[in-house]
Short mmCIF file of C-alpha atoms in Angstrom, two decimals:
data_model
loop_
_atom_site.label_atom_id
_atom_site.label_comp_id
_atom_site.label_asym_id
_atom_site.label_seq_id
_atom_site.Cartn_x
_atom_site.Cartn_y
_atom_site.Cartn_z
CA UNK A 1 43.47 -5.55 -52.89
CA UNK A 2 42.58 -8.86 -53.27
CA UNK A 3 38.18 -8.67 -54.20
CA UNK A 4 36.12 -10.17 -51.38
CA UNK A 5 33.80 -13.28 -53.22
CA UNK A 6 30.23 -12.15 -53.60
CA UNK A 7 28.85 -15.57 -52.31
CA UNK A 8 31.10 -14.84 -49.12
CA UNK A 9 30.31 -11.42 -48.44
CA UNK A 10 26.70 -12.63 -48.35
CA UNK A 11 27.59 -14.90 -45.62
CA UNK A 12 29.55 -12.09 -43.65
CA UNK A 13 26.09 -10.12 -44.03
CA UNK A 14 23.85 -13.07 -42.90
CA UNK A 15 25.87 -13.76 -39.98
CA UNK A 16 26.27 -9.87 -39.26
CA UNK A 17 22.48 -10.05 -39.39
CA UNK A 18 21.88 -12.97 -36.81
CA UNK A 19 24.33 -11.42 -34.42
CA UNK A 20 21.89 -8.45 -34.50
CA UNK A 21 18.72 -10.03 -33.44
CA UNK A 22 20.75 -13.14 -31.41
CA UNK A 23 22.10 -10.36 -29.77
CA UNK A 24 19.18 -7.08 -28.98
CA UNK A 25 17.59 -6.81 -25.54
CA UNK A 26 14.65 -8.00 -25.01
CA UNK A 27 11.86 -5.99 -22.25
CA UNK A 28 9.94 -7.43 -19.64
CA UNK A 29 6.95 -8.50 -21.12
CA UNK A 30 5.29 -9.03 -18.65
CA UNK A 31 5.39 -5.14 -17.74
CA UNK A 32 2.67 -5.24 -21.15
CA UNK A 33 0.17 -6.56 -19.86
CA UNK A 34 -0.84 -4.36 -17.52
CA UNK A 35 -3.54 -2.41 -18.48
CA UNK A 36 -3.36 1.61 -18.56
CA UNK A 37 -1.11 3.31 -16.30
CA UNK A 38 -0.99 3.42 -12.16
CA UNK A 39 -5.01 4.15 -10.99
CA UNK A 40 -3.79 7.69 -9.50
CA UNK A 41 -2.01 8.42 -11.68
CA UNK A 42 -4.22 8.58 -14.17
CA UNK A 43 -6.67 10.43 -11.88
CA UNK A 44 -3.77 13.03 -11.72
CA UNK A 45 -3.31 13.45 -15.79
CA UNK A 46 -7.71 14.24 -15.76
CA UNK A 47 -7.30 16.65 -12.66
CA UNK A 48 -4.74 18.48 -14.95
CA UNK A 49 -6.16 18.44 -17.47
CA UNK A 50 -9.46 20.10 -16.32
CA UNK A 51 -7.45 22.41 -13.91
CA UNK A 52 -5.89 23.50 -17.50
CA UNK A 53 -8.68 24.06 -18.96
CA UNK A 54 -10.59 25.30 -15.76
CA UNK A 55 -8.10 27.59 -14.51
CA UNK A 56 -10.31 29.26 -12.58
CA UNK A 57 -11.81 26.76 -10.67
CA UNK A 58 -10.71 25.85 -7.04
CA UNK A 59 -10.10 21.86 -7.00
CA UNK A 60 -10.83 19.82 -3.51
CA UNK A 61 -8.59 16.75 -3.38
CA UNK A 62 -10.26 14.29 -2.25
CA UNK A 63 -8.65 11.56 -3.82
CA UNK A 64 -5.85 10.26 -2.52
CA UNK A 65 -4.58 9.17 0.25
CA UNK A 66 -1.90 11.76 0.80
CA UNK A 67 -1.95 13.61 4.23
CA UNK A 68 -1.56 17.03 5.26
CA UNK A 69 -1.40 18.66 8.37
CA UNK A 70 2.24 19.05 9.46
CA UNK A 71 4.75 16.97 11.60
CA UNK A 72 4.40 16.44 14.84
CA UNK A 73 6.54 19.60 16.73
CA UNK A 74 8.18 16.06 18.51
CA UNK A 75 8.85 14.94 15.66
CA UNK A 76 10.45 17.96 14.10
CA UNK A 77 12.69 18.21 17.00
CA UNK A 78 13.76 15.21 16.30
CA UNK A 79 14.75 15.66 12.62
CA UNK A 80 16.36 19.22 13.47
CA UNK A 81 18.42 17.06 16.23
CA UNK A 82 20.28 14.44 14.00
CA UNK A 83 20.62 16.56 11.16
CA UNK A 84 22.63 18.75 13.73
CA UNK A 85 24.78 15.12 14.57
CA UNK A 86 24.76 14.98 10.88
CA UNK A 87 27.55 18.06 10.81
CA UNK A 88 30.27 16.74 13.38
CA UNK A 89 32.36 13.71 13.09
CA UNK A 90 31.83 11.85 16.21
CA UNK A 91 28.09 12.16 15.48
CA UNK A 92 27.88 11.52 11.84
CA UNK A 93 26.19 8.54 9.92
CA UNK A 94 27.02 7.34 7.16
CA UNK A 95 24.73 3.43 6.00
CA UNK A 96 22.50 2.22 7.89
CA UNK A 97 22.12 -1.55 9.31
CA UNK A 98 20.49 -3.88 7.33
CA UNK A 99 17.53 -4.27 9.66
CA UNK A 100 17.43 -0.48 11.34
CA UNK A 101 18.49 1.30 13.55
CA UNK A 102 17.99 -0.69 16.43
CA UNK A 103 16.54 2.33 18.78
CA UNK A 104 14.00 2.22 16.42
CA UNK A 105 13.24 -1.68 15.52
CA UNK A 106 13.08 -1.97 19.64
CA UNK A 107 10.52 1.04 19.85
CA UNK A 108 8.71 -0.63 17.56
CA UNK A 109 8.85 -4.36 18.77
CA UNK A 110 8.17 -2.40 22.39
CA UNK A 111 4.73 -0.13 21.47
CA UNK A 112 3.38 -2.02 18.39
CA UNK A 113 3.52 -5.52 19.32
CA UNK A 114 4.26 -6.60 22.91
CA UNK A 115 2.93 -3.59 24.72
CA UNK A 116 -0.07 -5.44 22.67
CA UNK A 117 0.86 -9.41 23.73
CA UNK A 118 2.65 -10.04 20.37
CA UNK A 119 5.39 -11.50 20.41
CA UNK A 120 7.66 -10.20 18.38
CA UNK A 121 11.55 -9.44 18.86
CA UNK A 122 12.91 -6.58 17.37
CA UNK A 123 15.31 -9.10 14.96
CA UNK A 124 12.31 -9.94 13.36
CA UNK A 125 11.53 -6.22 12.13
CA UNK A 126 13.22 -4.73 9.00
CA UNK A 127 12.64 -0.69 8.37
CA UNK A 128 12.94 0.31 5.11
CA UNK A 129 11.16 3.60 3.24
CA UNK A 130 7.11 2.61 3.12
CA UNK A 131 4.91 0.11 3.14
CA UNK A 132 4.32 0.16 -0.87
CA UNK A 133 7.57 -0.55 -1.78
CA UNK A 134 7.67 -3.79 0.62
CA UNK A 135 4.40 -4.57 -1.20
CA UNK A 136 5.02 -4.34 -3.83
CA UNK A 137 8.89 -5.95 -3.16
CA UNK A 138 7.33 -8.39 -0.91
CA UNK A 139 6.80 -11.22 -4.18
CA UNK A 140 10.21 -11.90 -4.56
CA UNK A 141 11.20 -13.93 -2.46
CA UNK A 142 8.08 -16.33 -3.26
CA UNK A 143 7.85 -18.64 -6.32
CA UNK A 144 6.65 -17.93 -9.95
CA UNK A 145 3.96 -20.44 -9.77
CA UNK A 146 2.12 -19.45 -5.93
CA UNK A 147 -0.71 -18.27 -6.61
CA UNK A 148 -2.24 -15.34 -5.19
CA UNK A 149 -5.95 -14.26 -3.38
CA UNK A 150 -6.73 -11.06 -3.47
CA UNK A 151 -9.16 -8.78 -1.69
CA UNK A 152 -12.12 -7.68 -4.32
CA UNK A 153 -11.35 -4.20 -4.02
CA UNK A 154 -7.86 -3.59 -3.61
CA UNK A 155 -5.21 -1.47 -3.16
CA UNK A 156 -4.03 -1.83 -6.91
CA UNK A 157 -0.43 -2.61 -6.35
CA UNK A 158 -1.19 -6.18 -4.71
CA UNK A 159 -2.23 -7.43 -7.94
CA UNK A 160 0.41 -4.89 -10.32
CA UNK A 161 3.05 -5.98 -8.83
CA UNK A 162 2.78 -9.70 -8.89
CA UNK A 163 1.57 -9.00 -12.78
CA UNK A 164 5.31 -7.35 -13.33
CA UNK A 165 6.66 -10.75 -12.10
CA UNK A 166 4.34 -12.57 -14.72
CA UNK A 167 2.57 -14.53 -11.66
CA UNK A 168 -0.93 -13.29 -12.76
CA UNK A 169 -2.09 -15.06 -15.87
CA UNK A 170 -3.75 -13.52 -18.84
CA UNK A 171 -6.53 -10.34 -18.29
CA UNK A 172 -9.29 -10.54 -19.22
CA UNK A 173 -10.64 -6.98 -20.13
CA UNK A 174 -13.73 -7.54 -20.01
CA UNK A 175 -14.38 -8.83 -16.60
CA UNK A 176 -11.16 -7.17 -15.72
CA UNK A 177 -9.97 -10.19 -13.91
CA UNK A 178 -6.17 -12.07 -13.96
CA UNK A 179 -7.08 -15.91 -14.94
CA UNK A 180 -4.40 -16.85 -12.09
CA UNK A 181 -5.77 -14.45 -9.62
CA UNK A 182 -7.97 -15.81 -6.55
CA UNK A 183 -10.50 -12.35 -6.28
CA UNK A 184 -12.54 -12.54 -2.95
CA UNK A 185 -15.49 -10.35 -3.55
CA UNK A 186 -16.02 -7.52 -0.56
CA UNK A 187 -19.09 -6.52 -1.05
CA UNK A 188 -22.48 -4.65 0.47
CA UNK A 189 -23.62 -8.35 1.24
CA UNK A 190 -20.88 -9.49 3.34
CA UNK A 191 -20.21 -6.39 5.19
CA UNK A 192 -17.18 -5.73 2.54
CA UNK A 193 -15.40 -8.41 4.40
CA UNK A 194 -13.40 -11.09 2.48
CA UNK A 195 -14.78 -14.77 2.41
CA UNK A 196 -11.53 -18.07 2.35
CA UNK A 197 -12.19 -18.32 -1.28
CA UNK A 198 -13.18 -22.43 -1.90
CA UNK A 199 -9.94 -22.76 -4.34
CA UNK A 200 -6.83 -22.64 -1.91
CA UNK A 201 -4.19 -19.91 -2.48
CA UNK A 202 -0.72 -19.59 -1.75
CA UNK A 203 0.00 -16.27 -1.01
CA UNK A 204 -3.74 -13.99 0.98
CA UNK A 205 -3.27 -10.32 0.59
CA UNK A 206 -4.51 -8.73 3.40
CA UNK A 207 -5.21 -5.68 4.28
CA UNK A 208 -7.58 -4.30 7.42
CA UNK A 209 -8.38 -1.43 8.46
CA UNK A 210 -9.05 -1.58 4.58
CA UNK A 211 -8.02 0.50 1.78
CA UNK A 212 -10.15 1.14 0.03
CA UNK A 213 -13.43 0.34 1.83
CA UNK A 214 -12.49 1.29 5.36
CA UNK A 215 -13.86 -1.83 6.75
CA UNK A 216 -11.79 -3.71 9.74
CA UNK A 217 -12.66 -7.90 10.74
CA UNK A 218 -12.49 -8.89 14.38
CA UNK A 219 -9.98 -10.35 16.16
CA UNK A 220 -12.00 -13.74 16.19
CA UNK A 221 -12.51 -13.21 12.52
CA UNK A 222 -8.80 -12.59 11.66
CA UNK A 223 -8.05 -15.73 13.81
CA UNK A 224 -10.31 -17.61 11.54
CA UNK A 225 -7.64 -16.52 8.83
CA UNK A 226 -4.84 -17.53 10.29
CA UNK A 227 -6.39 -20.85 11.26
CA UNK A 228 -7.04 -21.23 7.82
CA UNK A 229 -3.76 -19.96 6.30
CA UNK A 230 -1.87 -22.97 9.03
CA UNK A 231 -3.69 -25.72 7.67
CA UNK A 232 -3.56 -25.16 3.62
CA UNK A 233 0.35 -23.88 4.60
CA UNK A 234 -0.29 -20.17 2.80
CA UNK A 235 1.34 -17.10 3.89
CA UNK A 236 -0.30 -14.00 4.75
CA UNK A 237 0.56 -10.97 3.59
CA UNK A 238 -1.05 -8.17 6.27
CA UNK A 239 -1.32 -5.03 5.49
CA UNK A 240 -1.92 -2.74 8.55
CA UNK A 241 -1.23 0.67 7.19
CA UNK A 242 -4.51 2.30 9.02
CA UNK A 243 -3.73 0.58 12.51
CA UNK A 244 -3.56 4.01 14.05
CA UNK A 245 -7.55 4.57 13.25
CA UNK A 246 -8.63 1.99 14.48
CA UNK A 247 -11.67 3.07 17.09
CA UNK A 248 -13.62 -0.51 18.82
CA UNK A 249 -11.99 -2.94 20.94
CA UNK A 250 -12.72 -5.73 19.06
CA UNK A 251 -10.43 -5.19 16.23
CA UNK A 252 -6.74 -6.03 16.09
CA UNK A 253 -4.32 -3.53 16.07
CA UNK A 254 -1.53 -6.52 14.01
CA UNK A 255 -2.56 -10.17 12.93
CA UNK A 256 -0.19 -11.45 15.63
CA UNK A 257 -2.38 -10.80 17.95
CA UNK A 258 -3.63 -14.18 16.50
CA UNK A 259 -2.56 -17.41 17.83
CA UNK A 260 -0.67 -19.08 15.40
CA UNK A 261 -0.12 -15.91 13.66
CA UNK A 262 4.49 -16.73 14.03
CA UNK A 263 3.56 -19.46 11.41
CA UNK A 264 2.07 -18.21 8.33
CA UNK A 265 2.33 -14.30 8.96
CA UNK A 266 3.84 -11.71 7.47
CA UNK A 267 3.12 -7.94 8.35
CA UNK A 268 4.11 -4.15 6.58
CA UNK A 269 3.34 -1.42 8.66
CA UNK A 270 3.47 2.62 7.32
CA UNK A 271 4.30 5.74 8.81
CA UNK A 272 3.20 7.19 6.53
CA UNK A 273 -0.54 7.53 7.38
CA UNK A 274 -0.09 7.68 11.71
CA UNK A 275 2.69 10.20 11.84
CA UNK A 276 2.17 12.25 8.39
CA UNK A 277 6.07 10.76 6.60
CA UNK A 278 4.19 10.93 3.41
CA UNK A 279 6.90 13.07 2.44
CA UNK A 280 9.38 11.43 4.40
CA UNK A 281 9.68 7.74 3.97
CA UNK A 282 9.44 5.51 6.52
CA UNK A 283 7.95 2.05 7.10
CA UNK A 284 9.03 -1.44 8.44
CA UNK A 285 7.96 -5.41 7.66
CA UNK A 286 7.93 -8.14 10.44
CA UNK A 287 8.99 -11.13 9.21
CA UNK A 288 8.54 -13.57 12.35
CA UNK A 289 11.45 -16.62 12.16
CA UNK A 290 9.01 -19.34 12.76
CA UNK A 291 7.61 -18.27 9.06
CA UNK A 292 8.77 -21.10 6.86
CA UNK A 293 8.89 -23.26 3.99
CA UNK A 294 10.36 -26.70 4.79
CA UNK A 295 13.73 -25.62 6.60
CA UNK A 296 13.86 -22.75 4.96
CA UNK A 297 13.21 -19.50 7.01
CA UNK A 298 11.04 -16.53 5.49
CA UNK A 299 13.46 -14.30 7.74
CA UNK A 300 16.52 -15.54 6.08
CA UNK A 301 15.32 -14.76 2.76
CA UNK A 302 13.69 -11.08 3.32
CA UNK A 303 17.30 -10.12 5.17
CA UNK A 304 19.35 -11.13 2.20
CA UNK A 305 17.10 -9.68 -0.08
CA UNK A 306 17.06 -6.53 2.30
CA UNK A 307 20.73 -6.28 2.04
CA UNK A 308 21.46 -7.13 -1.30
CA UNK A 309 19.03 -4.40 -2.61
CA UNK A 310 18.64 -1.73 -0.32
CA UNK A 311 20.76 0.75 1.53
CA UNK A 312 17.95 1.19 4.52
CA UNK A 313 16.24 4.65 5.76
CA UNK A 314 18.36 7.61 6.06
CA UNK A 315 19.62 8.38 9.98
CA UNK A 316 17.81 11.28 10.29
CA UNK A 317 14.20 9.54 9.33
CA UNK A 318 14.67 6.69 11.69
CA UNK A 319 15.27 9.18 14.92
CA UNK A 320 12.06 10.58 13.48
CA UNK A 321 10.42 7.17 13.93
CA UNK A 322 11.54 6.73 16.84
CA UNK A 323 10.25 10.17 18.01
CA UNK A 324 6.42 9.15 17.15
CA UNK A 325 6.56 6.74 20.62
CA UNK A 326 7.52 9.40 22.51
CA UNK A 327 5.26 10.11 25.28
CA UNK A 328 5.10 13.66 23.39
CA UNK A 329 4.74 11.87 20.02
CA UNK A 330 2.28 9.57 21.08
CA UNK A 331 -0.23 12.58 22.04
CA UNK A 332 0.33 14.46 19.41
CA UNK A 333 -0.19 12.24 16.92
CA UNK A 334 -3.38 11.17 18.94
CA UNK A 335 -4.31 14.86 17.97
CA UNK A 336 -3.69 13.95 14.63
CA UNK A 337 -5.14 10.44 13.91
CA UNK A 338 -8.60 12.97 15.77
CA UNK A 339 -7.94 15.51 13.85
CA UNK A 340 -8.28 13.24 10.63
CA UNK A 341 -11.74 11.20 11.83
CA UNK A 342 -13.21 13.80 12.93
CA UNK A 343 -13.22 15.06 8.51
CA UNK A 344 -14.31 11.19 8.15
CA UNK A 345 -17.40 11.62 10.24
CA UNK A 346 -17.87 15.41 8.69
CA UNK A 347 -17.79 13.02 5.57
CA UNK A 348 -19.65 9.80 6.11
CA UNK A 349 -22.96 12.08 7.92
CA UNK A 350 -22.91 14.33 5.15
CA UNK A 351 -23.19 11.63 2.43
CA UNK A 352 -25.97 10.04 4.34
CA UNK A 353 -27.54 13.72 5.16
CA UNK A 354 -27.07 13.62 0.96
CA UNK A 355 -28.93 10.16 0.66
CA UNK A 356 -25.81 8.68 -0.78
CA UNK A 357 -25.21 4.70 0.90
CA UNK A 358 -21.88 5.24 2.72
CA UNK A 359 -19.66 2.79 4.59
CA UNK A 360 -16.06 3.30 6.27
CA UNK A 361 -14.94 5.82 8.57
CA UNK A 362 -15.13 4.37 11.52
CA UNK A 363 -11.52 3.14 12.09
CA UNK A 364 -10.51 3.74 9.21
CA UNK A 365 -9.97 7.39 6.64
CA UNK A 366 -11.83 5.97 4.22
CA UNK A 367 -15.36 7.21 2.94
CA UNK A 368 -16.88 4.11 0.68
CA UNK A 369 -20.31 5.20 -0.83
CA UNK A 370 -22.27 3.73 -3.70
CA UNK A 371 -22.07 5.94 -6.19
CA UNK A 372 -26.18 7.33 -7.71
CA UNK A 373 -28.45 4.45 -9.32
CA UNK A 374 -27.01 4.03 -13.23
CA UNK A 375 -23.50 5.06 -13.02
CA UNK A 376 -20.40 4.07 -13.79
CA UNK A 377 -17.62 4.43 -11.24
CA UNK A 378 -15.42 6.94 -14.03
CA UNK A 379 -18.78 8.72 -14.61
CA UNK A 380 -19.27 9.96 -10.98
CA UNK A 381 -15.53 10.80 -10.86
CA UNK A 382 -15.83 12.69 -14.09
CA UNK A 383 -19.39 14.32 -12.43
CA UNK A 384 -18.12 15.54 -9.11
CA UNK A 385 -14.93 17.21 -10.89
CA UNK A 386 -16.84 18.58 -13.44
CA UNK A 387 -19.85 19.98 -11.24
CA UNK A 388 -18.42 19.97 -7.76
CA UNK A 389 -14.94 20.42 -8.07
CA UNK A 390 -14.10 17.69 -5.78
CA UNK A 391 -12.10 14.85 -7.08
CA UNK A 392 -12.51 11.13 -5.50
CA UNK A 393 -11.06 7.28 -6.30
CA UNK A 394 -13.43 5.27 -8.56
CA UNK A 395 -14.46 2.74 -7.32
CA UNK A 396 -13.51 0.58 -10.23
CA UNK A 397 -9.90 1.11 -10.54
CA UNK A 398 -9.77 -1.33 -6.94
CA UNK A 399 -11.11 -3.92 -8.63
CA UNK A 400 -14.83 -5.71 -10.75
CA UNK A 401 -16.30 -5.25 -7.55
CA UNK A 402 -15.45 -1.60 -6.77
CA UNK A 403 -17.47 -0.66 -10.20
CA UNK A 404 -20.46 1.50 -8.90
CA UNK A 405 -18.85 2.93 -5.86
CA UNK A 406 -16.48 5.61 -5.21
CA UNK A 407 -13.63 6.30 -2.18
CA UNK A 408 -13.02 9.55 -0.17
CA UNK A 409 -10.60 10.13 1.81
CA UNK A 410 -10.41 12.28 5.16
CA UNK A 411 -6.15 13.87 4.06
CA UNK A 412 -7.33 16.83 3.99
CA UNK A 413 -8.04 19.68 5.76
CA UNK A 414 -11.23 20.35 7.51
CA UNK A 415 -12.19 23.46 5.91
CA UNK A 416 -12.18 21.64 2.64
CA UNK A 417 -13.61 18.66 3.93
CA UNK A 418 -16.76 21.20 4.74
CA UNK A 419 -16.30 23.13 1.59
CA UNK A 420 -16.84 19.75 -0.77
CA UNK A 421 -18.98 18.37 0.79
CA UNK A 422 -21.46 21.69 0.92
CA UNK A 423 -21.31 21.72 -2.70
CA UNK A 424 -21.78 17.70 -2.87
CA UNK A 425 -25.06 18.30 -1.25
CA UNK A 426 -26.31 20.53 -4.15
CA UNK A 427 -25.84 18.26 -6.27
#
């Protein structure tokens, strides 16, 4: 057999080496920019470690906004009926329509919008499996050179999903901010409501009633944002996940109550908190056909994204969503919301009696409290966990303006809520 010359062997080895390097896969390096793990994952790990070391302690969780009351009877009845339908060939359902079933979208359009004087049609509603998913995915239809503005503190998904896309620039660990994000501080000085930023954004994330502060703005205040967005050519991504908890008349239930919102706003809504669907998963996004970038309708872009990447919420779940709007469902869910808001009152008043400075808890199931003097948000987290065996959420996890604050939720049981406040009062 003829021997291969050494110089040829060397060339072949070099080519093979270069080929291996050239064809090696790469990761999305934007993920590597994310500091630490997701806020609630970090909380879960800390609580699990404490529980493992102290198995005899009863921990009360008032941190993550997960509901505890069972699904309403009207919803359960609808689920059972839909499951039975799936067992018969003549009523079996496969893939759902791209936008969602007409029976659910028409119920949403009528009850959540048209009955409130908001001009939203059923074909402007996209049904999905969670507002968290939609709030993370909606950024995909926008160019990477768009600049986002967020409230500070803010629901982490808004920022983190834009980090993953490569839209936020570099991270400053000292200030806990991103170079290409416009932060709108929400502090006690401005009633935890954002002010129009000095730098002009392209995308504006607003959430009212607010997570985490529980703050709200009036319809007149929201109209200012709509007018501003239309004037500068920005889009408002409006998260209305906690709309069902609004109790004051001057607080809008949807951004589409405002004049001109059809040309500047996208709204995200969830069934998780108003109907207890955290373990069932259902939500929707509203994109009016009037919302355009030049001649391009954002409705069409989202419809393409939705149809390409999503196969729809299950039929039985969409039937359960329909039951939310039935007369029985509405009454039962009013009682459930009242149950949680009574918990909010217990927390609010109990913390005030204990000498804490508190806000929220009126139009939202969240109570926002100032940590005791000298304590950081995470120090207070550890203090409550170790001394009261109560879990909350450090305000700094929602952004730099959340430092020195702490969030408690009203989604626990009444008995646990009362016990938690008794423990906190003894500290």
